[in-house]
Amino acid sequence: MAKNQLCSVLFPEKNIRIGMLSASYLILFTYGQLLAQNDTTITNKKINLQEIEVSARRTPVIYSEIGRVVTVISKKEIEALPVQSVDQLLEYVAHVDVRQRGPLGIQADVSARGGSFDQVMILLNGINITDPQTGHLSLNLPVDFSNIERVEILEGPGARIFGSNAFSGAINFITGSANQSNLKANVMAGAHGLYNMGASGNIVNDQLKSFVSVNKSATDGYIHNTDFEVYNLFYQGQLNLEKEKLELQIGYTDKGYGANSFYTAAYPNQYEQTKTTFASLSFSAQSKNPLKSSVYWRRHQDRFELYRNNDDAASWYTTTTTI
């Protein structure tokens, strides 16, 4: 007994601290249980919210149009830019990459949003004119650059409304949209024998609208074997009835050019000539159930010569390649 009493006297503070810690823990534990019960009660409450519409545009749109990124270049914007050809114009558009081997769109290819050349669809007044053979020669349009009234560029997944060939985008060139009869002529000249000349005209009456364009351009080349000669011929007719519209397009383009070191520098005197014939017929009707259908035909001829001059050809080279 004497020993136990002595310990209590010598260490009174230890006994008091232990008692205070036990009481504090009990109070905090009880208070925490009460808070947990209150939080659970709040979480279990049901809150009814009204329907919320989230839109990235000022006006509501249908679901199929959400993924469409559209860029429109008007005639006024085209005339304000320092460009003389379609390939130069597209170089000003974001997400569009253009590769060409000469001026005025000679052997030009176009891609969009990192896709390849054959993943972009080229349309003329809504009709597909893409070359399905090689994925190249994308900008072989049968109409001169000066006759383009508007360019519509559709990027993103929404471009696939035109089909699988428009995987990364589609570019639509609009012509012959004038509502008044007119006649235009254009002449351009530059160094190394470069020139571009053509004429176009619109004939408009009550029901029929006709647009005709003819063009020729050529150059001697800025270096050896970079010359070219291009012919374009295009007709577009629109017959407007009360609620129906019939549209006819016929186009022809002929491009011959020196393809200096196209495949390899070992053969610098390469030559290529492409010919494209195009025709389409479209019908549309405005009614309660709108109807639009079209049929088109396209023929592409591609002649390639590894040796432009037969006198310089090797002994094993006997024929040209024509597609």
PDB file of N, CA and C in Angstrom, residues 167-202:
ATOM      1  N   PHE A 167     -13.558  11.535 -96.056  1.00  0.00           N
ATOM      2  CA  PHE A 167     -13.232  11.117 -94.693  1.00  0.00           C
ATOM      3  C   PHE A 167     -12.762  12.286 -93.834  1.00  0.00           C
ATOM      4  N   SER A 168     -11.914  13.157 -94.388  1.00  0.00           N
ATOM      5  CA  SER A 168     -11.388  14.276 -93.605  1.00  0.00           C
ATOM      6  C   SER A 168     -11.935  15.628 -94.050  1.00  0.00           C
ATOM      7  N   GLY A 169     -12.672  15.685 -95.161  1.00  0.00           N
ATOM      8  CA  GLY A 169     -13.243  16.959 -95.583  1.00  0.00           C
ATOM      9  C   GLY A 169     -13.762  16.915 -97.006  1.00  0.00           C
ATOM     10  N   ALA A 170     -14.437  17.982 -97.375  1.00  0.00           N
ATOM     11  CA  ALA A 170     -14.963  18.133 -98.736  1.00  0.00           C
ATOM     12  C   ALA A 170     -14.879  19.606 -99.120  1.00  0.00           C
ATOM     13  N   ILE A 171     -14.539  19.861-100.383  1.00  0.00           N
ATOM     14  CA  ILE A 171     -14.418  21.228-100.897  1.00  0.00           C
ATOM     15  C   ILE A 171     -15.335  21.359-102.103  1.00  0.00           C
ATOM     16  N   ASN A 172     -16.258  22.301-102.033  1.00  0.00           N
ATOM     17  CA  ASN A 172     -17.255  22.497-103.085  1.00  0.00           C
ATOM     18  C   ASN A 172     -17.026  23.844-103.756  1.00  0.00           C
ATOM     19  N   PHE A 173     -16.836  23.830-105.087  1.00  0.00           N
ATOM     20  CA  PHE A 173     -16.636  25.048-105.866  1.00  0.00           C
ATOM     21  C   PHE A 173     -17.950  25.392-106.573  1.00  0.00           C
ATOM     22  N   ILE A 174     -18.391  26.631-106.394  1.00  0.00           N
ATOM     23  CA  ILE A 174     -19.660  27.088-106.948  1.00  0.00           C
ATOM     24  C   ILE A 174     -19.390  28.037-108.114  1.00  0.00           C
ATOM     25  N   THR A 175     -20.066  27.805-109.253  1.00  0.00           N
ATOM     26  CA  THR A 175     -19.938  28.664-110.433  1.00  0.00           C
ATOM     27  C   THR A 175     -21.323  28.999-110.966  1.00  0.00           C
ATOM     28  N   GLY A 176     -21.370  29.970-111.872  1.00  0.00           N
ATOM     29  CA  GLY A 176     -22.597  30.290-112.592  1.00  0.00           C
ATOM     30  C   GLY A 176     -23.766  30.674-111.715  1.00  0.00           C
ATOM     31  N   SER A 177     -23.520  31.379-110.621  1.00  0.00           N
ATOM     32  CA  SER A 177     -24.600  31.748-109.704  1.00  0.00           C
ATOM     33  C   SER A 177     -25.185  33.130-109.986  1.00  0.00           C
ATOM     34  N   ALA A 178     -24.683  33.822-111.007  1.00  0.00           N
ATOM     35  CA  ALA A 178     -25.188  35.170-111.309  1.00  0.00           C
ATOM     36  C   ALA A 178     -26.625  35.100-111.803  1.00  0.00           C
ATOM     37  N   ASN A 179     -27.414  36.083-111.409  1.00  0.00           N
ATOM     38  CA  ASN A 179     -28.829  36.146-111.793  1.00  0.00           C
ATOM     39  C   ASN A 179     -29.092  37.099-112.950  1.00  0.00           C
ATOM     40  N   GLN A 180     -28.040  37.677-113.501  1.00  0.00           N
ATOM     41  CA  GLN A 180     -28.171  38.602-114.627  1.00  0.00           C
ATOM     42  C   GLN A 180     -27.220  38.188-115.742  1.00  0.00           C
ATOM     43  N   SER A 181     -27.610  38.464-116.966  1.00  0.00           N
ATOM     44  CA  SER A 181     -26.758  38.151-118.111  1.00  0.00           C
ATOM     45  C   SER A 181     -25.529  39.048-118.112  1.00  0.00           C
ATOM     46  N   ASN A 182     -24.376  38.459-118.413  1.00  0.00           N
ATOM     47  CA  ASN A 182     -23.133  39.236-118.440  1.00  0.00           C
ATOM     48  C   ASN A 182     -22.104  38.512-119.287  1.00  0.00           C
ATOM     49  N   LEU A 183     -21.060  39.229-119.613  1.00  0.00           N
ATOM     50  CA  LEU A 183     -19.945  38.692-120.390  1.00  0.00           C
ATOM     51  C   LEU A 183     -18.646  39.206-119.791  1.00  0.00           C
ATOM     52  N   LYS A 184     -17.701  38.280-119.526  1.00  0.00           N
ATOM     53  CA  LYS A 184     -16.437  38.654-118.907  1.00  0.00           C
ATOM     54  C   LYS A 184     -15.278  38.086-119.704  1.00  0.00           C
ATOM     55  N   ALA A 185     -14.156  38.792-119.629  1.00  0.00           N
ATOM     56  CA  ALA A 185     -12.917  38.325-120.253  1.00  0.00           C
ATOM     57  C   ALA A 185     -11.763  38.637-119.313  1.00  0.00           C
ATOM     58  N   ASN A 186     -10.782  37.753-119.273  1.00  0.00           N
ATOM     59  CA  ASN A 186      -9.627  37.964-118.389  1.00  0.00           C
ATOM     60  C   ASN A 186      -8.348  37.630-119.125  1.00  0.00           C
ATOM     61  N   VAL A 187      -7.313  38.432-118.872  1.00  0.00           N
ATOM     62  CA  VAL A 187      -5.994  38.237-119.467  1.00  0.00           C
ATOM     63  C   VAL A 187      -4.954  38.477-118.391  1.00  0.00           C
ATOM     64  N   MET A 188      -4.003  37.583-118.282  1.00  0.00           N
ATOM     65  CA  MET A 188      -2.923  37.710-117.308  1.00  0.00           C
ATOM     66  C   MET A 188      -1.626  37.273-117.969  1.00  0.00           C
ATOM     67  N   ALA A 189      -0.526  37.976-117.688  1.00  0.00           N
ATOM     68  CA  ALA A 189       0.771  37.640-118.268  1.00  0.00           C
ATOM     69  C   ALA A 189       1.848  37.800-117.211  1.00  0.00           C
ATOM     70  N   GLY A 190       2.915  37.019-117.368  1.00  0.00           N
ATOM     71  CA  GLY A 190       4.005  37.077-116.410  1.00  0.00           C
ATOM     72  C   GLY A 190       5.318  36.676-117.043  1.00  0.00           C
ATOM     73  N   ALA A 191       6.310  36.434-116.205  1.00  0.00           N
ATOM     74  CA  ALA A 191       7.647  36.082-116.683  1.00  0.00           C
ATOM     75  C   ALA A 191       7.673  34.662-117.232  1.00  0.00           C
ATOM     76  N   HIS A 192       8.731  34.367-118.010  1.00  0.00           N
ATOM     77  CA  HIS A 192       8.961  33.046-118.597  1.00  0.00           C
ATOM     78  C   HIS A 192       7.810  32.621-119.511  1.00  0.00           C
ATOM     79  N   GLY A 193       7.240  33.597-120.219  1.00  0.00           N
ATOM     80  CA  GLY A 193       6.188  33.301-121.178  1.00  0.00           C
ATOM     81  C   GLY A 193       4.873  32.866-120.560  1.00  0.00           C
ATOM     82  N   LEU A 194       4.639  33.188-119.297  1.00  0.00           N
ATOM     83  CA  LEU A 194       3.402  32.803-118.620  1.00  0.00           C
ATOM     84  C   LEU A 194       2.245  33.684-119.072  1.00  0.00           C
ATOM     85  N   TYR A 195       1.112  33.058-119.403  1.00  0.00           N
ATOM     86  CA  TYR A 195      -0.091  33.823-119.725  1.00  0.00           C
ATOM     87  C   TYR A 195      -1.324  32.981-119.405  1.00  0.00           C
ATOM     88  N   ASN A 196      -2.415  33.666-119.167  1.00  0.00           N
ATOM     89  CA  ASN A 196      -3.695  33.028-118.883  1.00  0.00           C
ATOM     90  C   ASN A 196      -4.778  33.922-119.459  1.00  0.00           C
ATOM     91  N   MET A 197      -5.573  33.392-120.350  1.00  0.00           N
ATOM     92  CA  MET A 197      -6.624  34.195-120.957  1.00  0.00           C
ATOM     93  C   MET A 197      -7.874  33.335-121.131  1.00  0.00           C
ATOM     94  N   GLY A 198      -9.018  34.006-121.021  1.00  0.00           N
ATOM     95  CA  GLY A 198     -10.268  33.264-121.134  1.00  0.00           C
ATOM     96  C   GLY A 198     -11.452  34.200-121.202  1.00  0.00           C
ATOM     97  N   ALA A 199     -12.606  33.612-121.436  1.00  0.00           N
ATOM     98  CA  ALA A 199     -13.850  34.374-121.513  1.00  0.00           C
ATOM     99  C   ALA A 199     -14.969  33.524-120.940  1.00  0.00           C
ATOM    100  N   SER A 200     -15.950  34.185-120.372  1.00  0.00           N
ATOM    101  CA  SER A 200     -17.104  33.496-119.792  1.00  0.00           C
ATOM    102  C   SER A 200     -18.323  34.394-119.913  1.00  0.00           C
ATOM    103  N   GLY A 201     -19.491  33.777-119.851  1.00  0.00           N
ATOM    104  CA  GLY A 201     -20.716  34.563-119.970  1.00  0.00           C
ATOM    105  C   GLY A 201     -21.908  33.848-119.374  1.00  0.00           C
ATOM    106  N   ASN A 202     -22.843  34.634-118.849  1.00  0.00           N
ATOM    107  CA  ASN A 202     -24.115  34.145-118.328  1.00  0.00           C
ATOM    108  C   ASN A 202     -25.244  34.635-119.222  1.00  0.00           C
TER     109      ASN A 202
END
